[in-house]
């Protein structure tokens, strides 16, 4: 009798405990929604540029070196000035070169005189030979002398040309119009053939900017070489100011580096005012071909996690809520949904979204510090000031 009572009491107690648990669970309060601020994704004109680190280079630069040895006897320019093509820049002591030229000139005159004598001899001997008044051997010797004299004239003229060249090398002139640098030699300095750097001259208008691009961008720059506008290339100077002259693709290098997978591209800019200097660093901005009407959101709405970017979007949804009395009620809630996005460039306080968000989507800009994916939210009355960096 006692055991039967225990067996009956245990299931009853278990049923009672389960009923109390369901009643308590049904009556548990729902977590309150998180207060957030929203902004609507909009489509707007987005003109943006890709940036490349560049170096300003002269399109034509020449190092001035002497082609004859000697001492510098004249410097005829002001350092840093623009010199015209053909202007005399340096003079090497030319006395021995002048003497060599005069001697070579005299050798030519002597050789030509011998040739004239040999010509007269051969003419006279030929006339005598017709009358059988001279031996054939004598005529042949005169003919050989005549040919030798002709070759001696050619040798003398070649020597004269060599001496003239050396004499001209003693005077160093500007090979083209450009800006000359600071002289590396002074009056009285001795220069060696081809090794002593005397100065450097560079043409500054137009001028180039060299950038290194990935091999994936080669076709893009080939297309820009065929067709570009005044707004395709912009140059930012080291002080942050923008160079207001348009550029164009001058050349794409012949091959890709097999070590870096990159290639050099040269952009040409006009430089009438001498603003760009050879060797100056600058940032080349290239108009992105995806510029246009793009979806934009406030940049402060972006969350960065391990190199990937996300935003929370707010979406209205209907929730089925079962009450304790088994009746079913519908409730309209706003739910936060975390979405992975692909970012484009910054546009002031906004950022372009290439993928993940559509026009009209409501993105959460503030208040998502304690927010979780799928959590309930409620909108605040006004959004605080825009932040400058994405939340992590």
Coordinates of C-alpha atoms in Angstrom, one line a residue:
X1 CA 0.0 0.0 0.0
X2 CA 2.8 2.4 0.9
X3 CA 4.7 1.6 -2.3
X4 CA 1.7 2.1 -4.5
X5 CA 1.2 5.6 -2.9
X6 CA 4.8 6.6 -3.7
X7 CA 4.5 5.4 -7.3
X8 CA 1.4 7.5 -7.8
X9 CA 2.8 10.6 -6.1
X10 CA 6.0 10.8 -8.2
X11 CA 4.4 11.3 -11.6
X12 CA 2.0 13.8 -10.2
X13 CA 4.8 15.9 -8.7
X14 CA 6.7 15.8 -12.0
X15 CA 3.7 17.0 -14.0
X16 CA 3.1 19.8 -11.5
X17 CA 6.7 21.0 -11.8
X18 CA 6.6 20.9 -15.6
X19 CA 3.4 23.0 -15.6
X20 CA 4.9 25.6 -13.3
X21 CA 8.0 25.8 -15.5
X22 CA 6.0 26.4 -18.7
X23 CA 3.9 29.0 -16.9
X24 CA 7.0 30.7 -15.7
X25 CA 8.6 30.6 -19.2
X26 CA 5.5 32.0 -20.9
X27 CA 5.5 34.9 -18.5
X28 CA 9.2 35.7 -18.8
X29 CA 9.7 39.3 -20.0
X30 CA 11.1 40.0 -23.5
X31 CA 14.5 41.8 -23.7
X32 CA 14.0 45.4 -24.6
X33 CA 15.2 46.6 -28.0
X34 CA 18.5 48.5 -28.5
X35 CA 18.2 52.2 -29.3
X36 CA 20.1 53.0 -32.6
X37 CA 20.3 55.7 -35.2
X38 CA 19.6 55.0 -38.9
X39 CA 20.6 56.4 -42.2
X40 CA 19.2 55.4 -45.6
X41 CA 21.6 54.2 -48.3
X42 CA 21.4 56.6 -51.2
X43 CA 22.6 56.7 -54.8
X44 CA 24.7 59.7 -55.7
X45 CA 27.4 60.8 -58.1
X46 CA 30.7 59.4 -57.0
X47 CA 33.8 60.6 -58.9
X48 CA 36.9 59.1 -57.4
X49 CA 40.5 58.4 -58.3
X50 CA 42.9 55.5 -57.7
X51 CA 46.2 56.7 -56.2
X52 CA 49.7 55.8 -57.3
X53 CA 53.0 57.0 -55.9
X54 CA 55.0 58.6 -58.6
X55 CA 58.3 60.2 -59.3
X56 CA 58.7 63.3 -61.6
X57 CA 61.3 62.5 -64.3
X58 CA 62.7 64.6 -67.1
X59 CA 61.7 63.1 -70.4
X60 CA 65.2 64.0 -71.8
X61 CA 68.2 64.2 -69.5
X62 CA 71.8 64.1 -70.5
X63 CA 75.0 63.9 -68.4
X64 CA 77.7 66.1 -69.8
X65 CA 81.1 64.4 -70.0
X66 CA 84.2 65.4 -71.9
X67 CA 85.2 63.3 -74.9
X68 CA 88.8 64.6 -74.8
X69 CA 91.1 64.9 -71.9
X70 CA 92.4 68.2 -70.6
X71 CA 91.9 71.1 -68.2
X72 CA 88.8 73.2 -68.0
X73 CA 89.6 76.7 -69.2
X74 CA 86.1 78.2 -69.5
X75 CA 82.6 78.0 -68.0
X76 CA 80.0 80.0 -69.8
X77 CA 76.6 79.6 -68.1
X78 CA 74.9 80.4 -64.8
X79 CA 74.1 77.3 -62.8
X80 CA 70.4 76.5 -62.6
X81 CA 69.5 78.5 -65.7
X82 CA 67.7 77.3 -68.8
X83 CA 70.2 77.1 -71.6
X84 CA 69.4 77.1 -75.3
X85 CA 70.4 74.3 -77.7
X86 CA 73.9 75.0 -79.0
X87 CA 75.0 77.3 -76.3
X88 CA 78.7 77.0 -75.3
X89 CA 78.8 75.6 -71.7
X90 CA 82.5 74.5 -71.1
X91 CA 85.8 74.8 -72.9
X92 CA 88.7 72.4 -72.5
X93 CA 92.2 73.6 -73.1
X94 CA 92.2 73.4 -76.9
X95 CA 95.8 74.5 -77.8
X96 CA 97.1 71.1 -78.6
X97 CA 93.9 70.2 -80.4
X98 CA 94.2 73.4 -82.5
X99 CA 97.8 72.5 -83.3
X100 CA 96.9 69.0 -84.3
X101 CA 94.2 70.3 -86.5
X102 CA 96.6 72.8 -88.2
X103 CA 99.1 70.0 -88.7
X104 CA 96.4 67.7 -90.2
X105 CA 95.3 70.5 -92.5
X106 CA 98.9 71.0 -93.7
X107 CA 99.2 67.2 -94.3
X108 CA 96.2 67.4 -96.6
X109 CA 97.8 70.2 -98.6
X110 CA 101.0 68.3 -98.9
X111 CA 99.3 65.1 -100.0
X112 CA 97.2 67.0 -102.6
X113 CA 100.4 68.6 -104.0
X114 CA 102.0 65.1 -104.4
X115 CA 98.9 63.9 -106.1
X116 CA 99.0 66.8 -108.6
X117 CA 102.7 66.0 -109.4
X118 CA 101.9 62.3 -109.8
X119 CA 99.0 63.2 -112.1
X120 CA 101.2 65.3 -114.3
X121 CA 103.8 62.6 -114.4
X122 CA 101.4 60.0 -115.5
X123 CA 100.0 62.2 -118.2
X124 CA 103.5 63.0 -119.6
X125 CA 104.6 59.4 -119.6
X126 CA 101.4 58.2 -121.4
X127 CA 102.1 60.8 -124.2
X128 CA 105.7 59.5 -124.5
X129 CA 104.5 55.9 -124.5
X130 CA 102.3 56.6 -127.6
X131 CA 105.4 57.7 -129.4
X132 CA 107.3 54.7 -128.1
X133 CA 109.8 57.1 -126.4
X134 CA 109.7 55.7 -122.9
X135 CA 109.9 52.2 -121.3
X136 CA 106.7 50.6 -120.3
X137 CA 108.1 49.9 -116.8
X138 CA 108.6 53.6 -116.2
X139 CA 104.9 54.3 -117.1
X140 CA 103.8 51.6 -114.7
X141 CA 105.8 53.0 -111.9
X142 CA 104.3 56.4 -112.5
X143 CA 100.9 54.9 -112.4
X144 CA 101.6 53.2 -109.0
X145 CA 102.9 56.5 -107.6
X146 CA 99.8 58.3 -108.7
X147 CA 97.5 55.7 -107.0
X148 CA 99.6 55.9 -103.8
X149 CA 99.3 59.7 -103.9
X150 CA 95.5 59.4 -104.1
X151 CA 95.4 57.1 -101.0
X152 CA 97.7 59.5 -99.1
X153 CA 95.3 62.3 -99.8
X154 CA 92.5 60.2 -98.4
X155 CA 94.5 59.4 -95.3
X156 CA 95.4 63.1 -94.8
X157 CA 91.8 64.1 -95.1
X158 CA 90.7 61.5 -92.5
X159 CA 93.4 62.8 -90.1
X160 CA 92.1 66.3 -90.7
X161 CA 88.5 65.2 -89.9
X162 CA 89.7 63.4 -86.7
X163 CA 91.6 66.5 -85.6
X164 CA 88.6 68.7 -86.4
X165 CA 86.4 66.4 -84.2
X166 CA 88.8 66.5 -81.3
X167 CA 89.0 70.3 -81.6
X168 CA 85.2 70.5 -81.6
X169 CA 85.0 68.2 -78.5
X170 CA 87.1 70.8 -76.6
X171 CA 84.0 73.0 -76.7
X172 CA 81.0 71.5 -74.9
X173 CA 77.7 72.8 -76.0
X174 CA 74.1 72.2 -74.9
X175 CA 72.6 69.3 -76.9
X176 CA 69.1 70.6 -76.4
X177 CA 67.2 73.4 -74.7
X178 CA 66.9 72.6 -71.0
X179 CA 67.8 73.5 -67.4
X180 CA 71.4 73.0 -66.4
X181 CA 72.4 71.9 -62.9
X182 CA 75.3 72.8 -60.6
X183 CA 78.7 72.4 -62.2
X184 CA 80.6 69.4 -60.9
X185 CA 84.0 70.8 -62.1
X186 CA 85.6 74.2 -61.7
X187 CA 88.0 76.3 -63.7
X188 CA 91.4 74.5 -63.9
X189 CA 90.0 71.1 -63.1
X190 CA 91.3 68.2 -65.1
X191 CA 88.8 66.0 -66.8
X192 CA 89.2 62.5 -68.1
X193 CA 87.5 61.1 -71.2
X194 CA 84.0 59.8 -70.5
X195 CA 84.5 59.4 -66.7
X196 CA 84.4 62.9 -65.3
X197 CA 80.8 64.1 -64.8
X198 CA 80.8 67.8 -65.5
X199 CA 77.1 68.6 -65.3
X200 CA 73.6 67.4 -66.1
X201 CA 71.0 69.1 -68.3
X202 CA 67.3 68.2 -68.4
X203 CA 64.4 69.2 -70.6
X204 CA 61.6 70.3 -68.3
X205 CA 58.7 71.0 -70.7
X206 CA 57.0 68.6 -71.1
X207 CA 57.9 66.5 -68.1
X208 CA 57.0 62.9 -67.1
X209 CA 55.7 61.2 -63.9
X210 CA 56.7 57.5 -63.5
X211 CA 54.4 55.2 -61.6
X212 CA 54.6 51.4 -61.0
X213 CA 51.4 49.5 -61.6
X214 CA 50.3 45.9 -61.2
X215 CA 50.2 43.7 -64.3
X216 CA 46.5 43.4 -63.9
X217 CA 46.2 47.2 -64.8
X218 CA 48.2 47.0 -68.0
X219 CA 45.2 46.9 -70.3
X220 CA 43.6 49.8 -68.4
X221 CA 46.5 52.0 -69.1
X222 CA 46.8 50.9 -72.7
X223 CA 43.2 52.0 -73.2
X224 CA 44.0 55.3 -71.4
X225 CA 46.9 55.8 -73.8
X226 CA 44.4 55.6 -76.7
X227 CA 41.8 57.8 -75.2
X228 CA 41.7 60.0 -72.1
X229 CA 40.3 63.3 -71.0
X230 CA 41.6 66.3 -69.1
X231 CA 40.1 64.9 -65.9
X232 CA 41.6 61.4 -66.3
X233 CA 44.9 62.2 -64.5
X234 CA 45.5 64.6 -61.6
X235 CA 48.7 65.2 -59.8
X236 CA 49.1 66.0 -56.1
X237 CA 52.3 67.7 -55.2
X238 CA 54.4 67.1 -52.0
X239 CA 52.8 70.1 -50.2
X240 CA 49.3 68.7 -50.8
X241 CA 48.4 71.1 -53.5
X242 CA 47.0 69.9 -56.9
X243 CA 48.8 70.5 -60.2
X244 CA 46.2 72.0 -62.5
X245 CA 47.5 70.7 -65.8
X246 CA 46.1 67.7 -67.6
X247 CA 48.2 64.6 -68.2
X248 CA 48.3 61.8 -70.8
X249 CA 50.0 58.4 -71.0
X250 CA 53.3 58.8 -72.8
X251 CA 54.6 55.2 -72.6
X252 CA 54.1 51.8 -71.0
X253 CA 57.3 50.0 -70.3
X254 CA 58.3 47.2 -72.6
X255 CA 57.9 44.3 -70.1
X256 CA 56.7 43.2 -66.7
X257 CA 59.2 42.5 -63.9
X258 CA 59.2 38.8 -63.2
X259 CA 60.2 39.5 -59.6
X260 CA 57.5 41.9 -58.6
X261 CA 54.8 41.4 -61.3
X262 CA 54.7 45.2 -61.9
X263 CA 55.4 47.5 -64.9
X264 CA 56.3 51.1 -65.2
X265 CA 54.1 53.7 -66.8
X266 CA 55.1 57.3 -67.7
X267 CA 52.5 60.1 -67.7
X268 CA 53.3 63.3 -69.5
X269 CA 52.4 66.7 -68.1
X270 CA 53.0 70.2 -69.5
X271 CA 55.4 72.2 -67.3
X272 CA 55.7 75.7 -68.8
X273 CA 55.9 77.3 -65.4
X274 CA 58.6 75.0 -64.1
X275 CA 56.5 73.8 -61.2
X276 CA 57.5 70.1 -61.5
X277 CA 61.2 69.3 -60.8
X278 CA 63.1 66.3 -61.9
X279 CA 63.2 63.8 -59.0
X280 CA 60.2 65.3 -57.1
X281 CA 57.8 62.8 -55.5
X282 CA 54.1 63.2 -56.2
X283 CA 50.8 61.2 -56.0
X284 CA 49.2 60.4 -59.4
X285 CA 45.4 60.2 -59.2
X286 CA 43.8 58.2 -62.0
X287 CA 40.1 58.4 -62.6
X288 CA 38.4 55.1 -61.7
X289 CA 36.4 53.7 -64.5
X290 CA 33.7 52.8 -62.0
X291 CA 33.0 56.4 -61.2
X292 CA 29.3 57.3 -61.6
X293 CA 26.1 56.9 -59.7
X294 CA 26.9 54.6 -56.8
X295 CA 25.3 53.5 -53.5
X296 CA 26.7 55.5 -50.6
X297 CA 26.3 55.2 -46.8
X298 CA 27.9 57.1 -43.9
X299 CA 31.4 55.9 -43.3
X300 CA 30.8 55.7 -39.6
X301 CA 28.3 52.9 -40.2
X302 CA 31.1 50.5 -41.3
X303 CA 32.5 47.9 -39.0
X304 CA 35.8 46.3 -39.7
X305 CA 36.5 42.7 -38.5
X306 CA 39.7 40.9 -39.4
X307 CA 40.1 42.8 -42.7
X308 CA 36.5 42.4 -43.8
X309 CA 33.8 45.1 -43.6
X310 CA 30.2 44.8 -42.3
X311 CA 27.2 47.0 -41.6
X312 CA 24.0 46.5 -39.6
X313 CA 20.8 47.0 -41.5
X314 CA 17.5 47.5 -39.8
X315 CA 14.6 45.5 -41.3
X316 CA 10.9 45.4 -40.1
X317 CA 9.6 41.9 -39.5
X318 CA 6.5 40.2 -38.0
X319 CA 7.1 38.1 -34.8
X320 CA 4.7 35.4 -33.6
X321 CA 4.4 35.6 -29.8
X322 CA 2.6 32.7 -28.0
X323 CA 1.1 33.8 -24.7
X324 CA 0.4 31.6 -21.7
X325 CA -3.3 31.3 -22.6
X326 CA -2.3 29.7 -25.9
X327 CA -3.6 32.6 -28.0
X328 CA -1.4 33.8 -30.8
X329 CA -0.5 37.5 -31.3
X330 CA 1.4 39.2 -34.1
X331 CA 4.1 41.8 -33.2
X332 CA 5.9 44.2 -35.6
X333 CA 9.6 44.4 -34.6
X334 CA 12.6 46.1 -36.2
X335 CA 15.5 43.6 -36.4
X336 CA 19.2 44.3 -36.9
X337 CA 20.9 42.2 -39.6
X338 CA 24.6 42.1 -40.0
X339 CA 25.6 42.3 -43.7
X340 CA 29.1 41.9 -45.3
X341 CA 29.9 44.6 -47.8
X342 CA 32.5 45.5 -50.4
X343 CA 33.8 49.0 -50.0
X344 CA 34.7 51.5 -52.6
X345 CA 36.5 54.9 -52.0
X346 CA 35.6 57.5 -49.4
X347 CA 33.5 60.4 -50.6
X348 CA 33.8 63.1 -47.8
X349 CA 31.9 61.6 -44.8
X350 CA 30.3 58.8 -46.9
X351 CA 31.8 55.7 -48.5
X352 CA 30.8 54.0 -51.7
X353 CA 29.5 50.4 -51.3
X354 CA 30.1 48.2 -54.3
X355 CA 28.2 45.2 -53.0
X356 CA 26.0 44.2 -50.0
X357 CA 23.8 47.2 -49.6
X358 CA 21.1 48.5 -52.0
X359 CA 19.6 52.0 -52.4
X360 CA 16.9 52.5 -49.7
X361 CA 18.4 50.1 -47.2
X362 CA 18.4 51.5 -43.6
X363 CA 21.9 51.1 -42.1
X364 CA 22.6 51.6 -38.4
X365 CA 25.1 54.4 -37.9
X366 CA 25.3 54.6 -34.1
X367 CA 24.3 52.5 -31.1
X368 CA 25.5 49.1 -32.3
X369 CA 28.2 48.6 -29.7
X370 CA 26.1 46.0 -27.8
X371 CA 24.0 45.0 -30.8
X372 CA 24.0 41.4 -32.1
X373 CA 22.9 39.9 -35.4
X374 CA 19.1 39.4 -35.2
X375 CA 18.6 41.7 -32.2
X376 CA 15.6 44.0 -31.8
X377 CA 16.2 47.7 -32.3
X378 CA 14.4 51.0 -32.0
X379 CA 15.3 54.2 -33.7
X380 CA 16.5 57.3 -31.8
X381 CA 15.4 60.8 -32.4
X382 CA 18.6 62.2 -33.9
X383 CA 21.9 60.9 -34.9
X384 CA 25.1 62.2 -33.3
X385 CA 27.9 63.7 -35.2
X386 CA 29.6 61.6 -37.8
X387 CA 32.7 59.7 -36.7
X388 CA 35.9 59.7 -38.6
X389 CA 36.9 56.0 -38.4
X390 CA 35.1 52.7 -38.7
X391 CA 34.2 50.8 -35.5
X392 CA 36.0 47.5 -34.8

